[in-house]
Tab-separated table of C-alpha atoms in Angstrom:
chain	number	residue	atom	x	y	z
A	16	MET	CA	134.594	107.736	-48.374
A	17	PHE	CA	131.195	109.356	-48.282
A	18	SER	CA	130.038	110.903	-45.010
A	19	ILE	CA	126.701	109.932	-43.490
A	20	LYS	CA	125.496	113.422	-44.370
A	21	LYS	CA	126.321	112.866	-48.042
A	22	LEU	CA	124.705	109.446	-47.999
A	23	ALA	CA	121.548	110.815	-46.494
A	24	GLY	CA	121.434	113.361	-49.296
A	25	VAL	CA	121.682	110.614	-51.914
A	26	ALA	CA	118.918	108.657	-50.222
A	27	ALA	CA	116.733	111.751	-49.989
A	28	ILE	CA	117.042	112.276	-53.736
A	29	ALA	CA	116.148	108.636	-54.374
A	30	ALA	CA	113.198	108.837	-52.007
A	31	ALA	CA	111.720	111.642	-54.076
A	32	GLY	CA	110.942	109.020	-56.724
A	33	LEU	CA	108.866	106.815	-54.423
A	34	VAL	CA	105.339	105.841	-55.306
A	35	LEU	CA	103.291	107.088	-52.360
A	36	SER	CA	99.957	105.592	-53.318
A	37	ALA	CA	98.803	101.977	-53.103
A	38	CYS	CA	97.125	102.538	-56.486
A	39	SER	CA	100.404	103.026	-58.349
A	40	GLY	CA	99.696	100.268	-60.846
A	41	PRO	CA	98.345	96.767	-61.379
A	42	SER	CA	101.361	95.181	-59.690
A	43	ALA	CA	100.849	97.143	-56.458
A	44	ASP	CA	100.132	94.867	-53.505
A	45	ASN	CA	97.785	96.149	-50.843
A	46	SER	CA	99.387	94.096	-48.089
A	47	SER	CA	102.891	95.410	-48.814
A	48	SER	CA	101.794	98.979	-49.417
A	49	SER	CA	100.167	99.146	-46.003
A	50	SER	CA	103.075	97.603	-44.103
A	51	SER	CA	105.075	99.745	-41.746
A	52	ALA	CA	108.695	100.712	-42.317
A	53	PRO	CA	111.272	98.164	-41.083
A	54	SER	CA	112.689	98.715	-37.632
A	55	ALA	CA	116.067	100.418	-37.374
A	56	ALA	CA	119.194	98.279	-37.378
A	57	ALA	CA	121.563	97.995	-34.461
A	58	PRO	CA	124.679	100.166	-34.837
A	59	SER	CA	127.393	98.570	-36.934
A	60	SER	CA	130.064	96.770	-34.935
A	61	GLY	CA	132.748	98.243	-37.172
A	62	GLY	CA	134.878	96.859	-39.961
A	63	PRO	CA	134.290	97.040	-43.704
A	64	LEU	CA	130.843	96.164	-45.011
A	65	LYS	CA	130.582	93.267	-47.450
A	66	ILE	CA	127.475	93.108	-49.646
A	67	ALA	CA	126.506	90.278	-51.998
A	68	VAL	CA	124.403	91.076	-55.064
A	69	VAL	CA	122.616	87.965	-56.393
A	70	THR	CA	120.550	88.338	-59.567
A	71	HIS	CA	118.791	86.119	-62.083
A	72	GLY	CA	120.732	87.593	-64.992
A	73	SER	CA	121.973	85.272	-67.715
A	74	ALA	CA	125.655	85.239	-68.650
A	75	GLY	CA	126.517	88.071	-71.022
A	76	ASP	CA	123.166	89.848	-70.627
A	77	ALA	CA	123.806	93.532	-71.362
A	78	PHE	CA	121.005	94.624	-69.028
A	79	TRP	CA	122.506	92.908	-65.990
A	80	ASN	CA	125.990	94.105	-66.853
A	81	VAL	CA	124.700	97.638	-66.231
A	82	VAL	CA	123.198	96.580	-62.876
A	83	LYS	CA	126.578	95.089	-61.963
A	84	ASN	CA	128.331	98.298	-63.018
A	85	GLY	CA	126.039	100.311	-60.736
A	86	ALA	CA	126.589	98.066	-57.721
A	87	GLU	CA	130.351	97.962	-58.152
A	88	GLN	CA	130.596	101.727	-58.638
A	89	ALA	CA	128.567	102.288	-55.464
A	90	GLY	CA	130.976	100.000	-53.653
A	91	LYS	CA	133.923	102.078	-54.830
A	92	ASP	CA	132.211	105.365	-53.995
A	93	LEU	CA	131.165	104.234	-50.515
A	94	ASN	CA	134.127	102.031	-49.601
A	95	VAL	CA	131.913	98.952	-49.416
A	96	GLY	CA	132.924	95.484	-50.580
A	97	VAL	CA	130.563	94.307	-53.332
A	98	ASP	CA	130.503	90.806	-54.827
A	99	TYR	CA	128.190	90.194	-57.785
A	100	TYR	CA	126.755	86.754	-58.602
A	101	SER	CA	124.071	85.699	-61.071
A	102	ASP	CA	122.302	82.620	-62.365
A	103	GLY	CA	119.189	82.414	-64.509
A	104	ASP	CA	118.088	79.149	-62.887
A	105	PRO	CA	115.952	79.903	-59.769
A	106	GLY	CA	117.301	76.903	-57.856
A	107	ASN	CA	120.893	77.902	-58.534
A	108	GLN	CA	120.141	81.502	-57.600
A	109	ALA	CA	118.745	80.298	-54.262
A	110	LYS	CA	122.001	78.392	-53.644
A	111	LEU	CA	123.995	81.566	-54.330
A	112	ILE	CA	121.916	83.348	-51.681
A	113	ASP	CA	122.499	80.478	-49.240
A	114	ASN	CA	126.251	80.690	-49.865
A	115	ALA	CA	126.232	84.433	-49.161
A	116	VAL	CA	124.366	83.827	-45.896
A	117	ALA	CA	126.900	81.172	-44.911
A	118	GLN	CA	129.663	83.720	-45.543
A	119	LYS	CA	127.892	86.098	-43.130
A	120	VAL	CA	127.785	89.029	-45.510
A	121	SER	CA	126.748	92.445	-44.176
A	122	GLY	CA	123.834	92.767	-46.587
A	123	LEU	CA	122.134	91.155	-49.584
A	124	VAL	CA	120.729	92.567	-52.813
A	125	VAL	CA	118.483	90.086	-54.640
A	126	SER	CA	116.386	90.166	-57.801
A	127	MET	CA	113.257	87.996	-57.602
A	128	ALA	CA	112.048	86.903	-61.025
A	129	ASN	CA	110.744	83.735	-59.349
A	130	PRO	CA	109.907	84.796	-55.777
A	131	GLN	CA	108.623	81.444	-54.500
A	132	ALA	CA	111.849	79.676	-55.442
A	133	LEU	CA	113.829	82.210	-53.395
A	134	GLN	CA	111.496	82.680	-50.432
A	135	THR	CA	113.152	80.261	-48.013
A	136	SER	CA	116.672	81.484	-48.825
A	137	ILE	CA	115.731	85.142	-48.401
A	138	GLN	CA	113.838	84.530	-45.177
A	139	ASN	CA	116.803	82.553	-43.828
A	140	ALA	CA	119.010	85.560	-44.562
A	141	VAL	CA	116.626	87.810	-42.643
A	142	LYS	CA	116.542	85.348	-39.724
A	143	ALA	CA	120.354	85.443	-39.688
A	144	GLY	CA	120.202	89.222	-39.213
A	145	ILE	CA	121.277	90.066	-42.757
A	146	PRO	CA	119.320	92.992	-44.229
A	147	VAL	CA	117.964	92.347	-47.723
A	148	VAL	CA	117.066	94.805	-50.483
A	149	THR	CA	115.198	93.305	-53.431
A	150	ILE	CA	115.551	94.745	-56.907
A	151	ASN	CA	114.040	94.630	-60.379
A	152	SER	CA	111.267	92.056	-59.965
A	153	GLY	CA	109.228	90.449	-57.217
A	154	GLU	CA	108.012	93.773	-55.836
A	155	ASP	CA	104.809	92.281	-54.438
A	156	SER	CA	106.694	89.709	-52.332
A	157	SER	CA	109.505	91.940	-51.083
A	158	ALA	CA	108.052	93.151	-47.783
A	159	ALA	CA	106.396	89.797	-47.070
A	160	PHE	CA	109.783	88.067	-47.290
A	161	GLY	CA	111.295	90.556	-44.842
A	162	ALA	CA	113.275	92.815	-47.196
A	163	ILE	CA	113.872	96.357	-45.949
A	164	ALA	CA	113.211	97.904	-49.395
A	165	HIS	CA	112.534	97.177	-53.060
A	166	VAL	CA	114.192	99.099	-55.899
A	167	GLY	CA	112.817	98.813	-59.434
A	168	GLN	CA	109.876	99.692	-61.613
A	169	SER	CA	106.303	98.455	-61.304
A	170	GLU	CA	106.222	96.156	-64.304
A	171	GLY	CA	102.477	96.292	-64.926
A	172	LEU	CA	102.579	100.087	-64.927
A	173	ALA	CA	105.503	100.040	-67.356
A	174	GLY	CA	103.633	97.646	-69.625
A	175	GLN	CA	100.642	99.963	-69.613
A	176	GLY	CA	102.844	102.861	-70.644
A	177	ALA	CA	104.285	100.870	-73.532
A	178	GLY	CA	100.824	99.799	-74.654
A	179	GLN	CA	99.548	103.366	-74.540
A	180	ARG	CA	102.442	104.592	-76.687
A	181	LEU	CA	101.954	101.869	-79.280
A	182	LYS	CA	98.227	102.563	-79.429
A	183	ALA	CA	98.910	106.269	-79.868
A	184	ALA	CA	101.234	105.372	-82.748
A	185	GLY	CA	98.266	103.836	-84.545
A	186	LYS	CA	99.115	100.169	-84.006
A	187	THR	CA	96.245	97.681	-83.864
A	188	LYS	CA	97.692	94.237	-83.066
A	189	LEU	CA	100.614	93.627	-80.733
A	190	LEU	CA	102.894	90.630	-80.201
A	191	CYS	CA	104.522	90.636	-76.745
A	192	VAL	CA	107.633	88.429	-76.612
A	193	ILE	CA	108.436	86.714	-73.289
A	194	HIS	CA	112.010	85.446	-73.169
A	195	GLU	CA	112.266	83.850	-69.686
A	196	ALA	CA	109.749	81.180	-68.667
A	197	GLY	CA	108.420	81.702	-65.139
A	198	ASN	CA	109.609	85.316	-64.873
A	199	ILE	CA	106.744	87.035	-63.077
A	200	GLY	CA	107.842	90.510	-64.150
A	201	GLN	CA	107.667	89.701	-67.846
A	202	ASN	CA	104.125	88.389	-67.535
A	203	GLN	CA	103.194	91.589	-65.701
A	204	ARG	CA	104.635	93.679	-68.538
A	205	CYS	CA	102.580	91.868	-71.180
A	206	ASP	CA	99.451	91.987	-68.991
A	207	GLY	CA	99.919	95.739	-68.520
A	208	ALA	CA	100.372	96.235	-72.264
A	209	LYS	CA	97.162	94.299	-72.879
A	210	GLN	CA	95.224	96.474	-70.437
A	211	ALA	CA	96.266	99.633	-72.266
A	212	PHE	CA	96.454	98.358	-75.842
A	213	GLY	CA	93.774	95.697	-76.092
A	214	ASN	CA	94.629	93.255	-78.889
A	215	VAL	CA	97.759	91.522	-77.571
A	216	SER	CA	99.093	88.006	-78.057
A	217	THR	CA	102.199	86.575	-76.378
A	218	LEU	CA	105.057	84.483	-77.703
A	219	GLN	CA	107.483	82.455	-75.562
A	220	VAL	CA	111.117	82.332	-76.683
A	221	ASP	CA	114.403	81.456	-74.983
A	222	ILE	CA	116.894	84.298	-74.574
A	223	SER	CA	119.737	81.782	-74.301
A	224	ASN	CA	119.003	80.652	-77.879
A	225	PRO	CA	118.841	83.906	-79.867
A	226	THR	CA	118.794	82.229	-83.284
A	227	ASP	CA	115.720	80.206	-82.349
A	228	ALA	CA	114.118	83.280	-80.742
A	229	GLN	CA	114.501	85.180	-84.015
A	230	ALA	CA	113.047	82.249	-85.965
A	231	ARG	CA	110.036	82.036	-83.640
A	232	ILE	CA	109.310	85.749	-83.942
A	233	ARG	CA	109.663	85.542	-87.731
A	234	GLY	CA	107.267	82.589	-87.800
A	235	ALA	CA	104.671	84.420	-85.707
A	236	LEU	CA	104.800	87.439	-88.025
A	237	GLN	CA	104.555	85.307	-91.136
A	238	SER	CA	101.580	83.355	-89.796
A	239	ASP	CA	99.692	86.516	-88.826
A	240	PRO	CA	100.370	89.472	-91.170
A	241	SER	CA	97.903	91.622	-89.196
A	242	ILE	CA	100.481	92.005	-86.385
A	243	ASP	CA	101.797	95.543	-86.777
A	244	ALA	CA	103.754	95.914	-83.511
A	245	VAL	CA	106.183	93.775	-81.521
A	246	LEU	CA	107.046	94.510	-77.894
A	247	ALA	CA	110.325	92.922	-76.795
A	248	LEU	CA	111.051	92.730	-73.075
A	249	ASN	CA	114.825	92.782	-73.432
A	250	SER	CA	117.234	94.813	-75.549
A	251	GLN	CA	118.942	91.756	-77.037
A	252	VAL	CA	115.606	90.209	-78.019
A	253	ALA	CA	114.641	93.544	-79.593
A	254	ALA	CA	117.534	93.336	-82.055
A	255	ARG	CA	116.389	89.852	-83.011
A	256	ALA	CA	112.823	91.088	-83.440
A	257	VAL	CA	113.967	93.813	-85.840
A	258	ASP	CA	115.794	91.233	-87.961
A	259	ALA	CA	112.835	88.851	-87.788
A	260	ALA	CA	110.439	91.517	-89.081
A	261	LYS	CA	112.756	92.202	-92.023
A	262	GLU	CA	113.033	88.505	-92.853
A	263	ALA	CA	109.248	88.106	-92.678
A	264	SER	CA	108.667	91.212	-94.833
A	265	SER	CA	106.388	92.314	-92.012
A	266	LYS	CA	105.026	95.810	-91.464
A	267	ALA	CA	105.374	95.321	-87.712
A	268	GLN	CA	107.383	97.946	-85.843
A	269	VAL	CA	109.378	97.032	-82.758
A	270	ALA	CA	109.431	98.638	-79.314
A	271	THR	CA	111.356	97.271	-76.379
A	272	PHE	CA	112.156	97.349	-72.710
A	273	ASP	CA	115.704	98.360	-71.819
A	274	LEU	CA	118.650	99.843	-73.640
A	275	ASN	CA	121.911	98.697	-75.139
A	276	ALA	CA	124.120	99.968	-77.966
A	277	ASP	CA	122.066	98.130	-80.608
A	278	VAL	CA	118.803	99.618	-79.338
A	279	VAL	CA	120.332	103.101	-79.271
A	280	ALA	CA	121.410	102.729	-82.901
A	281	ALA	CA	118.032	101.279	-83.897
A	282	ILE	CA	116.101	104.148	-82.288
A	283	LYS	CA	118.296	106.610	-84.163
A	284	ALA	CA	117.688	104.677	-87.401
A	285	GLY	CA	113.940	104.465	-86.785
A	286	THR	CA	113.767	100.666	-86.704
A	287	ILE	CA	112.813	100.688	-83.004
A	288	LEU	CA	110.104	103.135	-81.943
A	289	PHE	CA	111.098	103.515	-78.297
A	290	ALA	CA	112.655	101.796	-75.310
A	291	VAL	CA	111.142	101.563	-71.833
A	292	ASP	CA	114.046	102.572	-69.624
A	293	GLN	CA	113.958	101.319	-66.035
A	294	GLN	CA	117.385	102.833	-65.360
A	295	GLN	CA	118.868	99.595	-64.088
A	296	TYR	CA	122.123	101.288	-63.099
A	297	GLU	CA	120.133	102.732	-60.192
A	298	GLN	CA	118.933	99.221	-59.320
A	299	GLY	CA	122.551	98.294	-58.761
A	300	TYR	CA	123.732	101.519	-57.168
A	301	LEU	CA	120.953	102.555	-54.791
A	302	PRO	CA	120.672	99.319	-52.763
A	303	ILE	CA	124.331	99.616	-51.766
A	304	VAL	CA	123.616	103.150	-50.514
A	305	PHE	CA	120.518	101.988	-48.630
A	306	LEU	CA	122.267	99.039	-46.999
A	307	LYS	CA	125.204	101.192	-45.887
A	308	LEU	CA	122.834	103.731	-44.356
A	309	TYR	CA	120.857	100.954	-42.672
A	310	LYS	CA	123.946	99.285	-41.202
A	311	GLU	CA	125.726	102.457	-40.124
A	312	ASN	CA	122.913	104.856	-39.301
A	313	GLY	CA	119.728	102.794	-38.848
A	314	ASN	CA	118.050	104.467	-41.831
A	315	THR	CA	115.173	102.903	-43.759
A	316	ILE	CA	113.643	103.913	-47.057
A	317	GLY	CA	110.227	103.775	-48.668
A	318	GLY	CA	107.941	103.122	-45.725
A	319	GLY	CA	106.789	99.868	-47.332
A	320	HIS	CA	106.568	101.317	-50.848
A	321	PRO	CA	109.013	100.516	-53.666
A	322	VAL	CA	111.661	102.960	-54.816
A	323	GLN	CA	110.725	103.464	-58.467
A	324	THR	CA	113.532	103.698	-61.031
A	325	GLY	CA	111.145	103.783	-63.999
A	326	PRO	CA	109.467	103.635	-66.318
A	327	GLY	CA	111.113	106.267	-68.438
A	328	PHE	CA	110.794	106.281	-72.215
A	329	VAL	CA	113.617	106.847	-74.689
A	330	ASP	CA	112.759	107.692	-78.291
A	331	LYS	CA	114.111	109.856	-81.106
A	332	THR	CA	113.529	113.011	-79.080
A	333	THR	CA	115.732	111.901	-76.175
A	334	ILE	CA	118.148	109.338	-77.632
A	335	ASP	CA	120.991	111.798	-78.232
A	336	THR	CA	121.020	112.686	-74.529
A	337	VAL	CA	120.944	109.086	-73.322
A	338	ALA	CA	123.249	107.498	-75.932
A	339	PRO	CA	126.598	108.473	-74.329
A	340	TYR	CA	125.518	106.979	-71.000
A	341	ALA	CA	124.434	103.730	-72.668
A	342	GLN	CA	127.785	103.607	-74.459
A	343	ARG	CA	129.713	103.776	-71.183
A	344	GLY	CA	127.526	101.139	-69.521
A	345	THR	CA	125.490	103.227	-67.092
A	346	ARG	CA	122.119	103.296	-68.929
């Protein structure tokens, strides 16, 4: 079991990555950036901590499997009970949060792709005295809903970085593929890419129907041969985009958010230019650390600012370093 001293050291390292300016990117929220740090928790009454992690991940999604791996490993390292739940439907995700509150868990970790659908459930958790850390998406609503911290990447800033890289690569027309309707973070990514790149169109597909997603991307490329870049927002969609470009005999090159084994292989082969890496293992691991520190030592993190886990960029120059970690499920 980690000592409080060791935990504080982990948190100090994580805090070094904080964005300390309200101008960190287009998704920064002035109201949340100016809010004060949450008040310290009352000392723990003893007994093992039990933390519920509730995300919007779809079944079998490689990205969320890595988040789960991070949360469960943190639980093992810190002797904390961790239960992971997920549902891509916002209403069902809210019910999972309600169930965790009814079970009187010690803490909650929640991703907020659709913040408004989760607002009441999260605020009810806070009212019940359960500390909440939000992750991945919904950064702008985190503090307003009463969460003690947010862990993730500013999606608009990440989108800008992707757009800048594609522009520097000489691309002139970009197709940004959104795979989850109503996911605020994905819209922010495409908006950020448009700010940096300029000529961007969006395409809506359904990640739960990969065959149709590939067909829709192929159709978009066939109908507009001037598209020379595709930005996928998910590693599984990226693989489909690569196949779609081949089928369409398109010159478009693919870049993506997030890593998996297929993306690693494609970067090595040159069929994917780069991946935007938000290091989602940290999005699973760090909230467990923060909640343990909060419950047992009254510590807070961030001072109202998000803990940034990205964006990092993985391309041919860095893929050999990252590949082994992706293979074992931690990147």
